[in-house]
Short mmCIF file of C-alpha atoms and ligand atoms in Angstrom, two decimals:
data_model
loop_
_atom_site.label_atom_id
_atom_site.label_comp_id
_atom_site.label_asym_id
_atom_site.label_seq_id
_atom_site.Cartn_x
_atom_site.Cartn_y
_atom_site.Cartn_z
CA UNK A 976 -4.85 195.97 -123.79
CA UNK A 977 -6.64 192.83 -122.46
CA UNK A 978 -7.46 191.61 -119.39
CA UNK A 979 -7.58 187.68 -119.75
CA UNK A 980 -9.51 186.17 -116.74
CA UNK A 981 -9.37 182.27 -116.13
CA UNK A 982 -12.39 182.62 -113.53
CA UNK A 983 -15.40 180.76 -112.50
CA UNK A 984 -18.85 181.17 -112.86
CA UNK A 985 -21.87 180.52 -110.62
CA UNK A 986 -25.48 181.22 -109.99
CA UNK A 987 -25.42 182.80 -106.58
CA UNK A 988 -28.71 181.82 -104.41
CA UNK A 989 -27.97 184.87 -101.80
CA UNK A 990 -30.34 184.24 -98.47
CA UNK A 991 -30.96 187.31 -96.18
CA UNK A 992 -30.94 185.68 -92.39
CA UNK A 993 -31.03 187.29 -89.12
CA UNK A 994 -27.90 185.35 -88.10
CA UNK A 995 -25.46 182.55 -89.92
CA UNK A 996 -26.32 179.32 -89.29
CA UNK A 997 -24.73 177.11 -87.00
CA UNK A 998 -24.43 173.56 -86.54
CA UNK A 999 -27.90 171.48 -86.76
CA UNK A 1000 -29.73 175.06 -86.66
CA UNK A 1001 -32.42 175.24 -89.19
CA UNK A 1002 -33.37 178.89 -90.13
CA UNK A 1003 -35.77 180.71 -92.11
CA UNK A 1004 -34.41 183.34 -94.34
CA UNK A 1005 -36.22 186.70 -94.70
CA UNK A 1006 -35.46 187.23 -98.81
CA UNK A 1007 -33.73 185.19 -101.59
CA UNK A 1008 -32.31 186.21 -104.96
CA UNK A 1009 -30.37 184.27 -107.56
CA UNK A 1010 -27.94 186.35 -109.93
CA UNK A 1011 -24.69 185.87 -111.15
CA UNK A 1012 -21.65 185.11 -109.11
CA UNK A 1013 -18.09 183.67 -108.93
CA UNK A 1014 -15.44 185.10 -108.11
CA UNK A 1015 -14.21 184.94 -111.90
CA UNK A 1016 -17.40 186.63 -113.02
CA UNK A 1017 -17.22 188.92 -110.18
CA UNK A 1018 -13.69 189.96 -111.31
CA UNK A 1019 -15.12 190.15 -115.28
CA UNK A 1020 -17.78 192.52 -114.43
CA UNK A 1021 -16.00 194.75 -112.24
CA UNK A 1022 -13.51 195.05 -114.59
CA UNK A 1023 -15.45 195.86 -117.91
CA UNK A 1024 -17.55 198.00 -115.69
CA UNK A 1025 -14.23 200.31 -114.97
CA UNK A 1026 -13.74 200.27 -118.74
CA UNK A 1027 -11.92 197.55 -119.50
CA UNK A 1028 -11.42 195.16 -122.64
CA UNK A 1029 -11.81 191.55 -120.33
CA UNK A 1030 -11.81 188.11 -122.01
CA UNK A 1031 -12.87 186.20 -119.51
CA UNK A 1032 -11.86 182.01 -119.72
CA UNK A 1033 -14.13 179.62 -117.96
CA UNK A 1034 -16.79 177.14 -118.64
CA UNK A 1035 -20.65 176.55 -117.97
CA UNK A 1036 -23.06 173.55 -118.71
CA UNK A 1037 -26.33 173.91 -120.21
CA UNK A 1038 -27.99 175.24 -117.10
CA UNK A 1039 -25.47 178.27 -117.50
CA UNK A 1040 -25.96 179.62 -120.63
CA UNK A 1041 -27.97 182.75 -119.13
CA UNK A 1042 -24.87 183.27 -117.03
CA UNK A 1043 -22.88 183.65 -120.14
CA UNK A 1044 -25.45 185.57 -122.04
CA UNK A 1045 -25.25 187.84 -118.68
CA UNK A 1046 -21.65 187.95 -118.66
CA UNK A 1047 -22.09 189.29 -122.55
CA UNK A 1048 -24.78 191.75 -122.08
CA UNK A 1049 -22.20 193.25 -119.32
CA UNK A 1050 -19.58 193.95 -121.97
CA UNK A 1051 -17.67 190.86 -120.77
CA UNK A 1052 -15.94 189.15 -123.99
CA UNK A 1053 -17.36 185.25 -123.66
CA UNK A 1054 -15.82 183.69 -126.99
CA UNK A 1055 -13.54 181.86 -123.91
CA UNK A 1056 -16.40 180.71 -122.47
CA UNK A 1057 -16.97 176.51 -123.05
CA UNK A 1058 -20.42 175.06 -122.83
CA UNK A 1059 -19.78 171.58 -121.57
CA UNK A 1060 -21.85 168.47 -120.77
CA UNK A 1061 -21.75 168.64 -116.78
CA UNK A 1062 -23.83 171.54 -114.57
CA UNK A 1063 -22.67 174.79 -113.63
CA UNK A 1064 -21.05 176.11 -110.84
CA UNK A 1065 -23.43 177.52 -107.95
CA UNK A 1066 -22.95 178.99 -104.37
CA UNK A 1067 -25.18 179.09 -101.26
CA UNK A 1068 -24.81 182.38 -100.08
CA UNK A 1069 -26.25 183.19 -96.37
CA UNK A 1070 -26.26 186.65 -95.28
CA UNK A 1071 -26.78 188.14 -92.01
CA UNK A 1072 -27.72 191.33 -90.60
CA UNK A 1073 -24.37 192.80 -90.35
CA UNK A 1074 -23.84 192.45 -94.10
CA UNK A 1075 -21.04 189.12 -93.28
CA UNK A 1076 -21.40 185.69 -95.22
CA UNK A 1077 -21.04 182.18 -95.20
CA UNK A 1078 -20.81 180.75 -98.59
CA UNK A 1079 -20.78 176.60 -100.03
CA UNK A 1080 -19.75 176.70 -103.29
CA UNK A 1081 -20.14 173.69 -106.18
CA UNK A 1082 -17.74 173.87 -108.45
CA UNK A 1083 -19.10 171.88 -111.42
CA UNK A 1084 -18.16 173.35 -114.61
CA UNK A 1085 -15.33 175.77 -113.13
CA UNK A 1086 -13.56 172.35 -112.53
CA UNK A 1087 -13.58 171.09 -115.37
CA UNK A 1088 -12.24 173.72 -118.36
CA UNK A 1089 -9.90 172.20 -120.85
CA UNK A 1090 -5.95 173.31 -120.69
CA UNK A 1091 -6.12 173.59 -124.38
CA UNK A 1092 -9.20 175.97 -124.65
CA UNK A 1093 -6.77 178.13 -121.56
CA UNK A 1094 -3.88 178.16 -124.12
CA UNK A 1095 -6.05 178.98 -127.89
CA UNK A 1096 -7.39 181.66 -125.45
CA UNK A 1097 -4.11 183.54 -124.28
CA UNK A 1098 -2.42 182.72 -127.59
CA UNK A 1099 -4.15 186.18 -128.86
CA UNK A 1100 -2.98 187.97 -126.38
CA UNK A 1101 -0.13 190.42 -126.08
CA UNK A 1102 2.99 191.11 -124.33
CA UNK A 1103 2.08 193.50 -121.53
CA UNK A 1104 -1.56 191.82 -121.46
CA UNK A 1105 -2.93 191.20 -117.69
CA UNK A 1106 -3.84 187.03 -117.10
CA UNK A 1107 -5.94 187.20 -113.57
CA UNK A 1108 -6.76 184.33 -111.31
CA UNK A 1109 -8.81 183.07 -108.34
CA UNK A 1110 -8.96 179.60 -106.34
CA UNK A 1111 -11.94 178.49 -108.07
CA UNK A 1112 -11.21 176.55 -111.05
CA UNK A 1113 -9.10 174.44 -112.03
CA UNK A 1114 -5.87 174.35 -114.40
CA UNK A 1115 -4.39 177.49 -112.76
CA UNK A 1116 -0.59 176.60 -112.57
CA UNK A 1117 -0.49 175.87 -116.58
CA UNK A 1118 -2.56 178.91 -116.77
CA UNK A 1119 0.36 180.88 -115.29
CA UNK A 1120 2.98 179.48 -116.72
CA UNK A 1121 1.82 180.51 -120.39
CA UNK A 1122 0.99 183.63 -119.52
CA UNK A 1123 3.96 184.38 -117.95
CA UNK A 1124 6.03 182.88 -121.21
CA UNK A 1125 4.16 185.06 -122.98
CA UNK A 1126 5.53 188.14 -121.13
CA UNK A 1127 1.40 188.35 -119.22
CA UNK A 1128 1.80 190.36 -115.89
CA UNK A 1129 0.57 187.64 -114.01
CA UNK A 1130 -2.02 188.26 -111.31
CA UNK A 1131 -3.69 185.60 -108.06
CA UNK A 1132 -6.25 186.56 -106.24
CA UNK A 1133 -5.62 184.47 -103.44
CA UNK A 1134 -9.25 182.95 -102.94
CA UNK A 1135 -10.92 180.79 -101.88
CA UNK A 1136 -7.93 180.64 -99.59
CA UNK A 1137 -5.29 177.17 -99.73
CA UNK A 1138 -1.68 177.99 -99.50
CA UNK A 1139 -0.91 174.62 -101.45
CA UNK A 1140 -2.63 176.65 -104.34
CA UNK A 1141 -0.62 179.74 -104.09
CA UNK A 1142 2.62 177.49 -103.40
CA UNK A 1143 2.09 176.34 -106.91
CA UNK A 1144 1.69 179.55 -108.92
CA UNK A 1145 4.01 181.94 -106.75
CA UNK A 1146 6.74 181.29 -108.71
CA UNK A 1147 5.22 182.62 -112.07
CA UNK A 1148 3.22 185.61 -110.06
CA UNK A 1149 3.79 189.45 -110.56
CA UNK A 1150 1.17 190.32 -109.02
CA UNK A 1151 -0.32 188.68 -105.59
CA UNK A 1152 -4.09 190.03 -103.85
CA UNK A 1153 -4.95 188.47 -100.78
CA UNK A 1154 -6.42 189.63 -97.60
CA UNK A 1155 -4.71 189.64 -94.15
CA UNK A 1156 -5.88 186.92 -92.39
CA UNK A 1157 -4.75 184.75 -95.52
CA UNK A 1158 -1.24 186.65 -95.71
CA UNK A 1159 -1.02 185.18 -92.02
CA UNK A 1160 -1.95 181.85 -93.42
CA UNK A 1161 1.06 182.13 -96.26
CA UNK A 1162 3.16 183.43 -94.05
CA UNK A 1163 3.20 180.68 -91.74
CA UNK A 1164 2.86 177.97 -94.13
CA UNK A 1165 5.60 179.42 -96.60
CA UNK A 1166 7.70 180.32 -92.94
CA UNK A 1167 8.74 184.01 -94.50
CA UNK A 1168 7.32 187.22 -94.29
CA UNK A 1169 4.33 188.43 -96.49
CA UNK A 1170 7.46 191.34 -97.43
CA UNK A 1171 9.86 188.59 -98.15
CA UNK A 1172 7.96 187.14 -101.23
CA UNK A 1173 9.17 187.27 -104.49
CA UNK A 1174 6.35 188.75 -105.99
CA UNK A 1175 6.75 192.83 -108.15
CA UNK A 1176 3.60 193.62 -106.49
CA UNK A 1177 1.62 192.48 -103.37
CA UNK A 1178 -1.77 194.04 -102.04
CA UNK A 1179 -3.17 192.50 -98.48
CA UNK A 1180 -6.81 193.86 -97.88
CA UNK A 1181 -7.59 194.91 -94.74
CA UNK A 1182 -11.08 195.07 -94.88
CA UNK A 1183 -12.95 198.12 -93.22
CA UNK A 1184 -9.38 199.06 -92.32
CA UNK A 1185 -8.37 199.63 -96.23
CA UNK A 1186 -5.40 198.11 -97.96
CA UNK A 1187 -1.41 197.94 -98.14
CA UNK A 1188 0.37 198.13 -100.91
CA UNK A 1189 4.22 196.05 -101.05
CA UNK A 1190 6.69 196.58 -103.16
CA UNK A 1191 10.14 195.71 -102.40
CA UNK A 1192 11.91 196.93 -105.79
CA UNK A 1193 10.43 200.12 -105.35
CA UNK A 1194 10.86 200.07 -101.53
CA UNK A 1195 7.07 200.54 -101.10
CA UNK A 1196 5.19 199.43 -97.87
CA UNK A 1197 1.96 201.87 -98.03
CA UNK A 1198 -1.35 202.17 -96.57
CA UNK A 1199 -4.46 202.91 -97.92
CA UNK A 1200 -7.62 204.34 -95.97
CA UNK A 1201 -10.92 202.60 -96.80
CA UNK A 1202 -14.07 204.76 -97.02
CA UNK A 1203 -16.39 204.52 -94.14
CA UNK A 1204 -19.95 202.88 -95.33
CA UNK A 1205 -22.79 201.21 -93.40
CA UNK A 1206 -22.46 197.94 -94.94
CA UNK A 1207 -25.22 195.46 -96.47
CA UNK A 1208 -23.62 192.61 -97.92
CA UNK A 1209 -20.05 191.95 -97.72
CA UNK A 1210 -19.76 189.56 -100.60
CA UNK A 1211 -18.38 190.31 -103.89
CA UNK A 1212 -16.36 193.12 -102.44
CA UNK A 1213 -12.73 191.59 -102.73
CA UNK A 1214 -13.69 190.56 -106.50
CA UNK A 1215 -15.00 194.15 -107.10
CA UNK A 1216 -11.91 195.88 -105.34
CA UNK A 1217 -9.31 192.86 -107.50
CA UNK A 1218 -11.20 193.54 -110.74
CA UNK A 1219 -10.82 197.75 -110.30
CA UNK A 1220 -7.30 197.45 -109.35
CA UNK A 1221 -6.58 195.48 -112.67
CA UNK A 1222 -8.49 197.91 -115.10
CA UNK A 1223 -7.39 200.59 -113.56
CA UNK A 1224 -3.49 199.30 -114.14
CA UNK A 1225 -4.75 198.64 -117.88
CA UNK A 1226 -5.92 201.91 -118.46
CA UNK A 1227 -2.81 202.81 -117.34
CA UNK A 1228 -3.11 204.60 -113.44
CA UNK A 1229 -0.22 204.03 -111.32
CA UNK A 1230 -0.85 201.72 -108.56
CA UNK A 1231 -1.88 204.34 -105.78
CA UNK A 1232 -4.46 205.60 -108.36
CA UNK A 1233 -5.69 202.10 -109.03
CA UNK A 1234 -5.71 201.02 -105.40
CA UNK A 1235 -7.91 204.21 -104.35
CA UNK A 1236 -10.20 203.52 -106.68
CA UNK A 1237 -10.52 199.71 -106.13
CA UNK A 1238 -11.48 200.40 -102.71
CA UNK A 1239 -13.95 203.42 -103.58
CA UNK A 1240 -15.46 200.74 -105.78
CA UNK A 1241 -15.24 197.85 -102.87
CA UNK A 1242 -16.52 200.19 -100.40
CA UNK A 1243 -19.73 200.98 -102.73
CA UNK A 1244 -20.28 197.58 -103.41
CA UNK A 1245 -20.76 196.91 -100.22
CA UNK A 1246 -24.15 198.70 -99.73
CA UNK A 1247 -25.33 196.81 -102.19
CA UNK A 1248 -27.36 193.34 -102.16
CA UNK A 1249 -26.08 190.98 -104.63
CA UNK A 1250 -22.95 190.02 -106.71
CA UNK A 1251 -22.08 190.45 -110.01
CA UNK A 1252 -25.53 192.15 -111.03
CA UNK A 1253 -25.05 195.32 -108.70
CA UNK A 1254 -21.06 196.06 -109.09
CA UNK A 1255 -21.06 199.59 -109.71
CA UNK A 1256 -19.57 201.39 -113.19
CA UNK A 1257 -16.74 203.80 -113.11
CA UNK A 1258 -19.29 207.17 -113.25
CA UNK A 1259 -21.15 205.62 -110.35
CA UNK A 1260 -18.09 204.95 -108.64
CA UNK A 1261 -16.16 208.56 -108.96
CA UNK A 1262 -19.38 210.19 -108.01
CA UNK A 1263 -19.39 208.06 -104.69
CA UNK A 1264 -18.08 209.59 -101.56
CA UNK A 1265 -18.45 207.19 -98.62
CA UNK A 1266 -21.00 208.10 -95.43
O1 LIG B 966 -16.61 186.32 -103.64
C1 LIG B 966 -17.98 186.11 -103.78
C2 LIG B 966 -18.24 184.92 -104.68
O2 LIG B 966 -17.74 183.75 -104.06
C3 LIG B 966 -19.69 184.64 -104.95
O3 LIG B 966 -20.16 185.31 -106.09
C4 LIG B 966 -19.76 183.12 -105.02
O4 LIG B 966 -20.19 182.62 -106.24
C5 LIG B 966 -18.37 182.63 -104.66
O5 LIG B 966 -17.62 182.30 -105.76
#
């Protein structure tokens, strides 16, 4: 099966600094790398790194192409991929000693990719296919409604957080990833419990504290443990933990399976520097035990 992925794609310009800025602070940052990011890519990688077929839907400008050669040479399918007249997406990434972030993303090309080349894409796809989203590009809600006509189970990974966003796909979700500070945020802007959505599946990360699992059909509220690491760099984790979860459904694990492995892979991920470049593969991520 396929794993369609209507996702963005950015160069990532990750500073290391001691703390994150505040306001009117100017700081010198110990390191800098650029690699590839997004939280589409992110997803992409992960997944074809667990051993997944992913067709990943997006669009760069000229000053991208590297990022889809990249995407490529990680066994990402890029025939999806536009090349477009306008620059691509990039994020400022600061990083502090504690491994947290502060991120300014500009969207440029993610913004910008054509309904129609969204519909030629998941027109090859199959009934029983996966169609995954995040918050950073745009076209999402006619994104969701053809996969779901074409029997897709529908996943939204709800970030970068705006429950306007989610409002407007929820209907046409099966799937729903988000992490608990922005279930609060639904909650409260929806005015119904996280439980109380109508949604097959729901996973809320929880951070260092793992992950639960809802389903109401099946009666399923369950928690997951995470693994204990020392971590580096927090960023990239969610995407890496989203894009196991999904290949790991694919391949056909039952959700437990896939959730314990999604967070062995977050949990890795997280001693690592670095987005998309440094998400671990399966073998790396079975062999990996925690501290
Ligand atoms: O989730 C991490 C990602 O968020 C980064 O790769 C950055 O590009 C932003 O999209």
């Amino acid at each position: 099966m396929t794993i369609f992925n209507l996702g963005s794609i950015n160069a990532d310009h990750v500073y290391r600094v001691p703390h994150l800025p505040g306001p009117g602070e100017t700081l010198a940052a110990g390191s800098m790398q650029t690699g590839l990011g997004g939280k589409g890519a992110n997803m992409s990688v992960a997944s074809a790194r667990a051993g997944s077929h992913v067709a990943h839907i997006g669009a760069v400008g000229a000053d991208g192409l590297w990022a889809r050669n990249r995407l490529m040479e990680y066994g990402v399918d890029t025939r999806h991929i536009a090349l477009l007249d306008v620059p691509t997406g990039h994020a400022i990434i600061n990083v502090d000693d504690a491994g947290e972030n502060a991120i300014t993303l500009f969207s440029g090309a993610n913004q910008m990719i054509e309904e129609n080349a969204i519909s030629a894409a998941l027109s090859v796809g199959r009934t029983g296919d996966i169609l995954v989203m995040q918050n950073e590009t745009n076209a999402q809600v006619i994104a969701t409604q053809i996969g779901s006509n074409l029997g897709f189970r529908v996943c939204y990974a709800a970030a970068p957080f705006d429950a306007d966003a989610v409002k407007a796909v929820l209907p046409f979700l099966d799937f729903l990833i988000l992490n608990q500070i922005e279930a609060r945020q639904l909650e409260t802007a929806l005015g119904i419990k996280i439980e109380d959505l109508k949604v097959a599946d729901i996973i809320v990360t929880l951070g260092s504290d793992g992950a639960r699992w809802l389903n109401a059909a099946k009666g399923v509220d369950q928690q997951f443990e995470a693994l204990k690491v020392t971590p580096v760099d927090t960023t990239g984790a969610g995407d890496t933990f989203t894009g196991y979860v999904l290949s790991a459904l694919d391949r056909g694990m039952s959700m437990g399976q896939a959730i314990s492995l999604a967070m062995r892979a977050a949990a890795l991920m997280v001693t690592r520097m670095g987005t998309a470049d440094v998400i671990p593969d399966l073998k790396e991520v079975e062999e990996f035990s925690g501290l």
